[in-house]
Coordinates of C-alpha atoms in Angstrom, one line a residue:
Chain A
X1 CA 147.5 92.7 169.0
X2 CA 145.4 93.7 171.9
X3 CA 141.8 92.7 172.0
X4 CA 140.6 96.2 172.5
X5 CA 140.8 98.6 169.6
X6 CA 143.3 101.3 170.4
X7 CA 141.9 104.7 169.7
X8 CA 144.1 107.8 169.7
X9 CA 142.9 110.3 172.3
X10 CA 142.2 113.6 170.6
X11 CA 144.3 115.7 172.9
X12 CA 147.4 113.5 172.5
X13 CA 149.9 113.8 169.7
X14 CA 150.4 110.6 167.8
X15 CA 153.6 108.8 168.8
X16 CA 156.5 110.2 166.7
X17 CA 159.1 108.3 164.8
X18 CA 159.0 105.5 162.3
X19 CA 158.6 102.8 164.9
X20 CA 154.8 102.7 164.5
X21 CA 153.9 103.4 160.8
X22 CA 150.5 104.9 160.3
X23 CA 147.9 102.4 159.1
X24 CA 147.1 102.8 155.4
X25 CA 143.4 103.1 156.3
X26 CA 142.0 103.7 159.8
X27 CA 138.3 103.6 160.3
X28 CA 136.7 104.5 163.7
X29 CA 133.1 104.2 164.7
X30 CA 131.9 104.3 161.1
X31 CA 128.1 104.1 160.8
X32 CA 126.4 104.5 157.4
X33 CA 122.6 104.4 156.9
X34 CA 120.4 104.7 153.8
X35 CA 117.3 106.3 155.2
X36 CA 116.7 104.5 158.5
X37 CA 118.3 101.3 157.5
X38 CA 121.9 100.8 158.8
X39 CA 124.3 99.6 156.1
X40 CA 127.4 99.8 158.3
X41 CA 127.2 99.8 162.1
X42 CA 130.0 101.1 164.3
X43 CA 132.8 99.7 162.3
X44 CA 136.4 100.0 163.5
X45 CA 139.0 98.8 161.1
X46 CA 142.7 99.4 160.7
X47 CA 144.5 98.3 157.5
X48 CA 148.3 98.2 158.0
X49 CA 150.5 99.4 155.2
X50 CA 151.8 96.9 152.7
X51 CA 149.2 94.2 153.1
X52 CA 146.7 92.4 150.9
X53 CA 143.4 92.5 152.7
X54 CA 140.2 90.8 151.7
X55 CA 136.8 92.2 152.7
X56 CA 134.4 89.4 152.8
X57 CA 130.8 89.0 153.9
X58 CA 127.4 88.1 152.6
X59 CA 125.4 90.1 150.1
X60 CA 124.2 93.4 151.6
X61 CA 126.9 93.3 154.3
X62 CA 128.1 96.8 153.3
X63 CA 131.4 95.8 151.6
X64 CA 131.0 98.2 148.7
X65 CA 129.7 100.9 151.1
X66 CA 132.8 100.4 153.3
X67 CA 135.0 101.2 150.3
X68 CA 132.9 104.0 149.1
X69 CA 133.0 105.6 152.6
X70 CA 136.7 105.6 152.6
X71 CA 136.7 107.3 149.2
X72 CA 134.2 109.9 150.3
X73 CA 131.6 108.7 147.8
X74 CA 129.2 107.9 150.7
X75 CA 128.5 110.3 153.5
X76 CA 128.7 108.5 156.8
X77 CA 126.2 109.1 159.6
X78 CA 129.0 109.0 162.1
X79 CA 132.6 108.0 162.5
X80 CA 136.0 109.1 161.2
X81 CA 138.2 107.8 158.4
X82 CA 141.9 108.5 157.9
X83 CA 143.9 107.4 154.9
X84 CA 147.7 107.2 155.4
X85 CA 147.2 109.2 158.5
X86 CA 145.4 112.1 156.8
X87 CA 141.8 113.0 156.1
X88 CA 140.8 111.5 152.7
X89 CA 140.7 114.9 150.9
X90 CA 144.4 115.4 151.7
X91 CA 145.4 111.9 150.7
X92 CA 143.1 111.6 147.7
X93 CA 145.8 111.5 145.1
X94 CA 147.5 108.7 146.9
X95 CA 144.5 106.3 146.7
X96 CA 143.4 104.4 143.6
X97 CA 140.0 103.0 143.1
X98 CA 138.8 100.0 141.0
X99 CA 135.0 100.1 140.9
X100 CA 132.9 97.1 139.9
X101 CA 133.0 96.9 136.2
X102 CA 129.2 96.8 135.9
X103 CA 129.0 100.5 137.1
X104 CA 130.0 102.0 133.8
X105 CA 128.6 102.0 130.3
X106 CA 131.0 99.8 128.2
X107 CA 129.4 101.3 125.0
X108 CA 131.0 104.7 125.8
X109 CA 133.0 105.9 122.8
X110 CA 136.5 105.1 124.1
X111 CA 139.3 102.8 123.3
X112 CA 141.1 100.6 125.9
X113 CA 144.0 103.1 126.0
X114 CA 141.6 106.1 126.4
X115 CA 140.2 104.5 129.5
X116 CA 143.5 103.6 131.0
X117 CA 144.9 107.1 130.3
X118 CA 142.0 108.4 132.5
X119 CA 144.0 107.2 135.5
X120 CA 146.3 110.1 134.9
X121 CA 143.6 112.8 134.5
X122 CA 143.8 113.7 138.2
X123 CA 147.2 115.4 137.6
X124 CA 146.2 117.0 134.3
X125 CA 145.1 120.6 134.7
X126 CA 142.5 122.5 132.8
X127 CA 143.4 123.1 129.1
X128 CA 145.8 120.1 129.2
X129 CA 145.4 117.1 127.0
X130 CA 147.1 113.8 127.7
X131 CA 150.5 113.8 126.0
X132 CA 153.3 111.4 125.4
X133 CA 154.0 110.9 129.1
X134 CA 150.4 109.9 129.8
X135 CA 150.2 107.6 126.8
X136 CA 153.5 105.9 127.7
X137 CA 152.2 105.3 131.3
X138 CA 149.0 103.9 129.9
X139 CA 150.8 101.5 127.6
X140 CA 153.1 100.4 130.4
X141 CA 150.1 99.6 132.6
X142 CA 148.5 97.7 129.8
X143 CA 151.7 95.8 129.3
X144 CA 151.6 94.9 133.0
X145 CA 148.1 93.5 132.8
X146 CA 148.8 91.7 129.5
X147 CA 146.4 93.9 127.5
X148 CA 148.9 95.9 125.4
X149 CA 147.7 94.2 122.2
X150 CA 144.2 95.5 122.9
X151 CA 145.1 99.2 123.3
X152 CA 143.3 100.4 120.2
X153 CA 140.2 98.2 120.7
X154 CA 136.9 99.7 121.5
X155 CA 135.9 98.9 125.1
X156 CA 132.7 97.2 124.1
X157 CA 134.7 94.5 122.3
X158 CA 136.2 93.2 125.5
X159 CA 135.2 90.1 127.6
X160 CA 134.4 90.6 131.3
X161 CA 137.9 89.5 132.4
X162 CA 139.5 91.9 129.9
X163 CA 137.3 94.8 131.1
X164 CA 138.4 94.0 134.7
X165 CA 142.1 94.1 133.6
X166 CA 141.5 97.5 131.9
X167 CA 140.1 98.9 135.1
X168 CA 143.1 97.5 136.9
X169 CA 145.5 99.1 134.5
X170 CA 143.7 102.4 134.9
X171 CA 144.3 102.2 138.7
X172 CA 148.0 101.2 138.1
X173 CA 148.8 104.3 136.1
X174 CA 147.7 106.3 139.1
X175 CA 150.7 104.9 140.9
X176 CA 149.0 105.2 144.3
X177 CA 150.0 104.0 147.7
X178 CA 146.7 102.4 148.6
X179 CA 144.4 100.5 146.2
X180 CA 140.7 99.9 146.9
X181 CA 139.2 97.3 144.6
X182 CA 135.5 96.3 144.4
X183 CA 135.3 92.7 143.3
X184 CA 138.1 92.6 140.8
X185 CA 137.7 88.8 140.6
X186 CA 134.0 89.0 139.8
X187 CA 133.1 86.9 136.7
X188 CA 136.7 86.4 135.4
X189 CA 138.1 83.1 134.2
X190 CA 140.9 81.2 136.0
X191 CA 143.7 82.6 133.8
X192 CA 142.6 86.2 134.4
X193 CA 142.2 85.5 138.1
X194 CA 145.8 84.5 138.3
X195 CA 147.0 87.4 136.2
X196 CA 145.1 89.8 138.5
X197 CA 146.5 88.0 141.6
X198 CA 150.0 88.4 140.3
X199 CA 149.5 92.1 139.9
X200 CA 148.1 92.5 143.4
X201 CA 151.2 90.6 144.7
X202 CA 153.5 92.8 142.7
X203 CA 151.8 95.8 144.3
X204 CA 152.3 94.4 147.8
X205 CA 156.0 93.7 146.9
X206 CA 156.4 97.4 146.2
X207 CA 155.0 98.2 149.6
X208 CA 151.5 99.2 148.4
X209 CA 148.4 98.4 150.4
X210 CA 145.6 96.6 148.6
X211 CA 142.0 96.2 150.0
X212 CA 139.8 93.9 147.9
X213 CA 136.1 93.2 148.2
X214 CA 136.1 89.4 147.7
X215 CA 133.5 86.8 147.3
X216 CA 135.3 83.4 147.0
X217 CA 135.9 82.1 150.6
X218 CA 137.9 79.2 149.1
X219 CA 140.8 81.5 148.0
X220 CA 141.0 83.9 150.9
X221 CA 143.7 82.1 152.7
X222 CA 145.7 81.5 149.6
X223 CA 145.5 85.0 148.1
X224 CA 145.4 87.4 151.1
X225 CA 147.4 88.0 154.3
X226 CA 144.7 90.0 156.1
X227 CA 140.9 89.7 156.1
X228 CA 138.0 91.7 157.4
X229 CA 134.8 89.8 158.1
X230 CA 131.9 92.1 157.6
X231 CA 128.2 91.9 158.1
X232 CA 127.0 95.4 158.7
X233 CA 129.1 95.2 161.9
X234 CA 132.7 94.2 161.6
X235 CA 132.9 90.7 163.0
X236 CA 136.7 90.5 163.0
X237 CA 139.7 91.7 161.2
X238 CA 143.4 90.8 161.2
X239 CA 145.8 88.2 159.8
X240 CA 144.0 85.5 157.9
X241 CA 145.6 82.7 160.1
X242 CA 144.1 84.2 163.3
X243 CA 140.8 85.6 162.1
X244 CA 139.6 83.3 159.3
X245 CA 138.1 80.6 161.5
X246 CA 135.0 78.4 161.1
X247 CA 133.4 80.0 164.1
X248 CA 133.9 83.6 162.9
X249 CA 132.7 82.7 159.4
X250 CA 129.6 81.2 160.9
X251 CA 129.1 84.3 162.8
X252 CA 129.5 86.4 159.6
X253 CA 127.3 84.3 157.3
X254 CA 125.3 82.0 159.5
X255 CA 124.2 84.6 162.0
X256 CA 122.2 86.3 159.3
X257 CA 120.6 83.1 158.2
X258 CA 119.5 82.4 161.7
X259 CA 118.0 85.9 161.9
X260 CA 116.1 85.3 158.7
X261 CA 115.0 81.9 160.1
X262 CA 113.8 83.5 163.3
X263 CA 111.8 86.1 161.4
X264 CA 110.0 83.6 159.3
Chain B
X1 CA 123.2 130.7 94.1
X2 CA 123.1 134.1 95.5
X3 CA 122.1 134.3 99.1
X4 CA 120.8 137.6 100.3
X5 CA 121.9 139.0 103.7
X6 CA 118.9 137.9 105.6
X7 CA 119.1 134.3 104.4
X8 CA 122.8 134.2 105.2
X9 CA 122.2 135.5 108.7
X10 CA 119.5 132.8 109.3
X11 CA 121.7 130.0 107.9
X12 CA 124.7 131.1 109.9
X13 CA 122.6 131.3 113.1
X14 CA 121.1 127.9 112.6
X15 CA 124.5 126.4 111.9
X16 CA 126.0 127.9 115.0
X17 CA 123.2 126.5 117.2
X18 CA 123.3 123.1 115.5
X19 CA 127.1 122.8 116.1
X20 CA 126.8 123.9 119.8
X21 CA 123.9 121.6 120.6
X22 CA 125.5 118.8 118.6
X23 CA 128.7 118.9 120.6
X24 CA 127.1 119.4 124.0
X25 CA 124.3 117.0 123.2
X26 CA 126.8 114.2 122.8
X27 CA 127.8 114.6 126.4
X28 CA 124.1 114.8 127.4
X29 CA 123.3 111.6 125.5
X30 CA 126.4 109.8 127.0
X31 CA 125.3 110.8 130.5
X32 CA 121.8 109.6 129.8
X33 CA 120.5 113.2 130.1
X34 CA 118.7 113.4 126.7
X35 CA 115.3 113.4 128.3
X36 CA 116.4 116.0 130.9
X37 CA 117.3 118.1 127.9
X38 CA 113.7 117.7 126.6
X39 CA 112.3 118.7 130.0
X40 CA 114.6 121.7 130.2
X41 CA 113.8 123.0 126.7
X42 CA 110.1 122.8 127.3
X43 CA 110.6 124.4 130.7
X44 CA 112.2 127.4 129.0
X45 CA 108.9 128.7 127.8
X46 CA 107.6 130.3 131.0
X47 CA 111.1 131.8 131.5
X48 CA 110.9 133.5 128.1
X49 CA 107.4 134.7 128.8
X50 CA 108.2 136.0 132.3
X51 CA 111.3 137.8 131.0
X52 CA 109.2 139.6 128.5
X53 CA 106.5 140.4 130.9
X54 CA 109.0 142.0 133.3
X55 CA 111.0 143.9 130.8
X56 CA 108.5 144.4 128.0
X57 CA 111.4 144.0 125.6
X58 CA 112.4 141.3 123.1
X59 CA 116.1 141.9 123.6
X60 CA 117.7 138.5 122.9
X61 CA 120.0 138.7 126.0
X62 CA 117.0 139.2 128.3
X63 CA 114.9 136.4 126.7
X64 CA 117.9 134.0 126.8
X65 CA 118.6 134.8 130.4
X66 CA 114.9 134.1 131.3
X67 CA 115.0 130.8 129.4
X68 CA 118.2 129.8 131.1
X69 CA 116.9 130.5 134.6
X70 CA 113.8 128.4 133.8
X71 CA 115.8 125.6 132.4
X72 CA 117.9 125.4 135.6
X73 CA 114.9 125.6 137.8
X74 CA 113.4 122.7 135.9
X75 CA 116.6 120.6 136.3
X76 CA 116.6 121.4 140.0
X77 CA 112.9 120.6 140.3
X78 CA 113.6 117.1 138.7
X79 CA 116.4 116.4 141.2
X80 CA 114.2 117.5 144.1
X81 CA 111.3 115.4 143.1
X82 CA 113.6 112.3 142.6
X83 CA 115.2 112.9 146.0
X84 CA 111.7 112.8 147.6
X85 CA 111.8 109.2 146.7
X86 CA 108.1 108.9 145.8
X87 CA 108.4 109.5 142.1
X88 CA 111.0 107.8 139.8
X89 CA 113.2 109.7 137.4
X90 CA 111.1 109.4 134.3
X91 CA 108.0 110.3 136.2
X92 CA 109.7 113.4 137.6
X93 CA 110.8 114.4 134.1
X94 CA 107.3 114.1 132.7
X95 CA 105.9 116.0 135.7
X96 CA 108.3 118.9 135.5
X97 CA 108.0 119.1 131.8
X98 CA 104.3 119.4 131.7
X99 CA 103.9 121.7 134.6
X100 CA 106.5 124.2 133.3
X101 CA 105.3 123.9 129.7
X102 CA 101.6 124.3 130.7
X103 CA 102.5 127.4 132.8
X104 CA 104.4 128.8 129.8
X105 CA 101.4 128.3 127.5
X106 CA 99.1 130.1 130.0
X107 CA 101.6 133.1 130.2
X108 CA 101.9 133.1 126.4
X109 CA 98.1 133.3 126.0
X110 CA 98.0 136.2 128.6
X111 CA 100.7 138.0 126.7
X112 CA 98.9 137.8 123.4
X113 CA 95.9 139.6 125.0
X114 CA 98.1 142.6 125.9
X115 CA 97.0 145.8 124.2
X116 CA 100.3 146.9 122.7
X117 CA 102.0 145.3 119.6
X118 CA 105.4 144.5 121.1
X119 CA 104.4 141.0 122.0
X120 CA 104.0 139.9 118.4
X121 CA 106.3 137.0 117.6
X122 CA 106.7 135.6 121.1
X123 CA 104.6 132.6 120.1
X124 CA 107.3 131.8 117.5
X125 CA 109.3 130.3 120.4
X126 CA 107.0 127.3 120.3
X127 CA 108.1 125.9 116.9
X128 CA 110.8 128.4 116.1
X129 CA 111.1 130.8 113.2
X130 CA 114.5 131.3 111.7
X131 CA 113.2 134.0 109.4
X132 CA 112.8 136.3 112.4
X133 CA 116.5 135.9 113.3
X134 CA 118.3 139.3 113.3
X135 CA 122.0 139.9 113.1
X136 CA 122.0 140.8 116.8
X137 CA 120.4 137.4 117.7
X138 CA 123.1 135.6 115.8
X139 CA 125.7 137.6 117.6
X140 CA 124.3 136.5 120.9
X141 CA 124.1 132.9 119.8
X142 CA 127.7 132.9 118.5
X143 CA 129.1 134.5 121.7
X144 CA 127.2 132.2 124.1
X145 CA 127.8 129.1 121.9
X146 CA 131.5 129.9 121.4
X147 CA 131.9 130.4 125.1
X148 CA 130.3 127.1 125.9
X149 CA 132.5 125.3 123.3
X150 CA 135.6 127.0 124.7
X151 CA 134.8 125.8 128.2
X152 CA 134.0 122.3 127.0
X153 CA 137.4 122.1 125.3
X154 CA 139.2 123.6 128.2
X155 CA 137.8 121.0 130.6
X156 CA 137.8 118.2 128.0
X157 CA 139.5 115.5 130.1
X158 CA 137.5 116.3 133.1
X159 CA 134.2 116.1 131.3
X160 CA 135.3 112.9 129.6
X161 CA 136.1 111.0 132.8
X162 CA 133.0 112.5 134.5
X163 CA 130.8 111.2 131.7
X164 CA 132.3 107.7 131.7
X165 CA 132.8 107.0 135.4
X166 CA 131.9 109.8 137.9
X167 CA 132.9 107.8 141.0
X168 CA 136.3 107.2 139.5
X169 CA 136.5 110.9 138.6
X170 CA 135.9 111.7 142.2
X171 CA 138.6 109.3 143.3
X172 CA 141.0 111.2 141.0
X173 CA 140.5 114.3 143.1
X174 CA 138.2 116.1 140.6
X175 CA 135.3 118.1 141.9
X176 CA 132.6 116.0 140.5
X177 CA 129.7 118.0 141.8
X178 CA 131.0 121.3 140.4
X179 CA 131.9 119.7 137.0
X180 CA 128.4 118.2 136.8
X181 CA 126.8 121.6 137.4
X182 CA 129.1 123.2 134.9
X183 CA 128.4 120.6 132.2
X184 CA 124.7 120.8 132.7
X185 CA 124.9 124.6 132.5
X186 CA 126.7 124.3 129.2
X187 CA 123.8 122.1 128.0
X188 CA 121.4 124.8 129.2
X189 CA 123.3 127.3 127.0
X190 CA 123.1 125.0 124.0
X191 CA 119.4 124.7 124.5
X192 CA 118.5 128.3 125.1
X193 CA 120.4 129.6 122.0
X194 CA 118.4 127.3 119.8
X195 CA 115.0 128.2 121.2
X196 CA 114.2 131.1 118.9
X197 CA 115.1 129.2 115.8
X198 CA 114.0 125.6 116.6
X199 CA 111.4 126.3 119.3
X200 CA 111.0 124.8 122.8
X201 CA 109.0 121.8 121.5
X202 CA 111.6 120.3 119.2
X203 CA 114.8 121.7 120.6
X204 CA 115.7 118.4 122.4
X205 CA 115.8 116.6 119.0
X206 CA 118.7 118.8 118.0
X207 CA 120.4 117.8 121.3
X208 CA 120.0 114.1 120.7
X209 CA 119.9 113.5 116.9
X210 CA 123.4 114.7 115.9
X211 CA 124.9 112.7 118.8
X212 CA 123.1 109.6 117.8
X213 CA 124.2 110.0 114.2
X214 CA 127.8 110.7 115.1
X215 CA 128.1 107.7 117.4
X216 CA 127.5 105.5 114.4
X217 CA 130.6 106.8 112.7
X218 CA 133.2 106.8 115.5
X219 CA 134.2 104.8 118.5
X220 CA 136.1 107.6 120.2
X221 CA 134.8 110.7 122.1
X222 CA 136.7 113.4 120.2
X223 CA 135.6 112.4 116.7
X224 CA 132.1 111.7 117.9
X225 CA 131.8 115.2 119.4
X226 CA 133.3 116.8 116.3
X227 CA 131.0 114.9 113.9
X228 CA 128.0 115.7 116.1
X229 CA 128.8 119.4 115.8
X230 CA 129.2 119.0 112.0
X231 CA 125.9 117.1 111.7
X232 CA 124.1 119.6 113.9
X233 CA 125.5 122.6 111.9
X234 CA 124.5 120.9 108.6
X235 CA 121.0 120.1 109.8
X236 CA 120.6 123.6 111.2
X237 CA 121.8 125.4 108.1
X238 CA 119.9 123.2 105.6
X239 CA 116.7 123.3 107.6
X240 CA 116.8 127.1 108.0
X241 CA 117.5 127.6 104.3
X242 CA 114.7 125.3 103.3
X243 CA 112.2 126.9 105.6
X244 CA 113.1 130.4 104.7
X245 CA 112.7 129.7 101.0
X246 CA 109.3 128.2 101.5
X247 CA 106.3 130.1 102.7
X248 CA 104.8 129.1 106.0
X249 CA 107.2 126.3 106.7
X250 CA 108.2 126.5 110.3
X251 CA 111.9 126.2 110.9
X252 CA 112.1 124.0 113.9
X253 CA 110.4 121.0 112.3
X254 CA 112.4 121.5 109.1
X255 CA 115.7 121.4 110.9
X256 CA 114.6 118.4 112.9
X257 CA 113.6 116.6 109.8
X258 CA 117.0 117.3 108.3
X259 CA 118.7 116.0 111.4
X260 CA 116.5 112.9 111.2
X261 CA 117.7 112.3 107.6
X262 CA 121.3 112.4 108.8
X263 CA 120.4 110.0 111.7
X264 CA 118.7 107.6 109.2
X265 CA 121.7 107.6 106.8
X266 CA 124.1 107.1 109.7
X267 CA 122.1 104.2 111.2
X268 CA 122.1 102.5 107.7
X269 CA 125.6 103.2 106.6
X270 CA 127.7 103.9 109.7
X271 CA 130.9 101.8 109.3
X272 CA 131.1 100.0 112.6
X273 CA 127.5 99.5 113.4
X274 CA 125.6 100.4 110.2
X275 CA 122.6 98.2 109.6
X276 CA 123.4 97.8 105.9
X277 CA 127.0 96.5 106.6
X278 CA 125.6 94.4 109.4
X279 CA 123.2 92.7 107.0
X280 CA 126.0 92.2 104.5
X281 CA 128.4 90.8 107.0
X282 CA 125.7 88.4 108.3
X283 CA 124.9 87.3 104.7
X284 CA 128.6 86.7 104.0
X285 CA 129.0 84.7 107.2
X286 CA 126.0 82.6 106.4
X287 CA 127.4 81.9 102.9
X288 CA 130.8 81.1 104.3
X289 CA 129.3 78.6 106.8
X290 CA 127.2 77.0 104.1
X291 CA 130.2 76.7 101.9
X292 CA 132.2 75.0 104.6
X293 CA 129.3 72.5 105.1
X294 CA 129.2 71.7 101.4
X295 CA 133.0 71.3 101.4
X296 CA 132.7 68.9 104.3
X297 CA 130.0 66.9 102.5
X298 CA 132.1 66.7 99.4
X299 CA 135.1 65.5 101.5
X300 CA 133.0 62.8 103.1
X301 CA 131.9 61.6 99.7
X302 CA 135.4 61.8 98.3
X303 CA 136.7 59.6 101.2
X304 CA 134.2 56.9 100.3
X305 CA 135.5 56.9 96.8
X306 CA 138.7 55.7 95.1
X307 CA 139.3 58.9 93.2
X308 CA 139.1 61.9 95.5
X309 CA 138.6 64.1 92.4
X310 CA 135.5 62.3 91.4
X311 CA 132.6 64.6 90.7
X312 CA 129.4 64.4 92.6
X313 CA 125.9 65.7 91.7
X314 CA 124.6 68.9 93.1
X315 CA 121.4 67.2 94.2
X316 CA 123.4 64.9 96.5
X317 CA 125.2 67.9 98.1
X318 CA 121.8 69.6 98.6
X319 CA 121.2 67.2 101.4
X320 CA 123.9 68.8 103.5
X321 CA 122.6 72.4 103.4
X322 CA 119.3 74.0 102.6
X323 CA 118.8 73.1 98.9
X324 CA 118.5 76.8 97.8
X325 CA 122.0 77.6 99.2
X326 CA 123.9 74.8 97.4
X327 CA 124.6 76.6 94.1
X328 CA 125.7 79.8 95.9
X329 CA 127.9 77.7 98.3
X330 CA 129.5 75.9 95.4
X331 CA 130.2 79.1 93.7
X332 CA 131.8 80.5 96.8
X333 CA 134.0 77.4 97.0
X334 CA 134.9 77.6 93.3
X335 CA 135.9 81.2 93.9
X336 CA 138.2 80.0 96.7
X337 CA 139.6 77.5 94.3
X338 CA 138.5 74.5 96.4
X339 CA 136.0 72.9 93.9
X340 CA 135.6 72.8 90.1
X341 CA 132.6 72.2 88.0
X342 CA 133.3 68.8 86.6
X343 CA 130.2 68.4 84.5
X344 CA 126.6 69.5 84.2
X345 CA 125.4 70.0 87.8
X346 CA 128.3 67.9 89.1
X347 CA 131.2 69.2 91.2
X348 CA 134.6 67.8 92.3
X349 CA 137.2 68.7 95.0
X350 CA 140.4 70.3 93.8
X351 CA 143.7 69.6 95.4
X352 CA 143.4 72.8 97.4
X353 CA 139.9 71.8 98.5
X354 CA 141.0 68.4 99.5
X355 CA 143.8 69.8 101.6
X356 CA 141.5 72.5 103.2
X357 CA 138.8 69.9 104.0
X358 CA 141.4 67.6 105.6
X359 CA 142.7 70.4 107.7
X360 CA 139.2 71.4 108.8
X361 CA 138.5 67.7 109.6
X362 CA 141.7 67.4 111.7
X363 CA 140.9 70.6 113.6
X364 CA 137.4 69.3 114.6

């Protein structure tokens, strides 16, 4: 790993052959601002394929915005993003998204299976209803997250951890190559946390790339092989062993505290 | 009952508009757009008035087109005001509603001063008059409404995931912006076809009420939408018939009252969330908890006694629960076969009761 970020020059063809696989996600010079306040500033980040990467940083560091930018849900002020070597619009169907579970209305009239089946709606055309294939895929995904027994339950009757697992199952039926997850471990009990972790590891074992917005610094080293430290700017990214150091963490979390202290 | 042709036309038209607004209203309610529906229906008034002023005709297609354009302008105005960032969503809705509606009232007053007689009846768009419905109006309503429902069914899965989780819908590769515009347009259709019958003031009730009622009966989207359509059609037909059989009873309010009755019944008796069942469930739970407390008390007394089947006085047991509940709790226990009345106002554990109490004790 060189210290300088390697940027492809626009007039050069990318190196051919399988020797250098394209990164699952490649972000260059990404800047996002809400009104005049920067949320992300000049972020360069490459996520290699087949890794489990945690995105960590204090509140307001732009973690969710980073994920939403990759998905085209937020319009960047500057920068470019490529997913599996392609512009997002061309790779859209190969990326799955697990939003924070607080972003939807859990009183919506739908059963657990209805919600999970939605993961297949991208490939259903107009006039088409989910059929046997979609239902079977949904049940298989529910089986995987240990929620098969809840398939006919209304979604309002689930606990927080169960809701999270339903969202995970919905992403699993998409059978994507890259998974972007916004705080899948938020507010779940220890059992669910381990169940979710097992699923993430199974995805990695199948060569999938998983990027997770994560809050618990204690578990980063145990759960993930790569980490991105974010606080509006990208402080560092790479293998946990190299990047996840005291000093860098202080830079990510403590720097902000100092700034606040200076302002007061 | 023999219904003459006019009344049949009226009832049919009102049923069509009720069904369409019920089905599309469900999506509006789920997407938290019910107040937007209210703003849009009020905003239709200047559209209707301007369409008439320009064409000097009361052709239903023309009036509906004018109303639809005004509805859309109102929706766009709300979004524009919100995007400015100075006024919040609810404020923007109130602002747009009152500005459009006020302008419509001014135009309506001006129209009524026109010398010719063709303008008569335009003020019926305020509170609606089903009796004025002609066969050609019903044809327009049925064509537009049928088209809207057909599009809704064709894009069902898209609209479903859009309403539940728009960001996720985007990540599935769906064109969320386009779908949003399309679904809102369908809502506009549902609103404008009801304006002549229900009126701009109360039309939004017919968007919200059937959906609210239907939600009490089902936990899935398909049945909810179907029921909302059914409820809307019922309220529409019933209200139109009632008002056309009574002199000077405006149709809009009558239809809305019918819809309110359906909502009231649904809130009370809906199986999953009905208030009546809720109360009964709560009462049954309370009784069951009290019964368990009395059983435990009896068990404690029995353990301090040589003969576990020895009867104990009701008054003693009354110490363990609120005194009024003892009799009922004991009767519940007797029905379970766990106690028997061993004398006047004295009760004893049965073998089954003893076993159950011991199990409960061990589980604690």
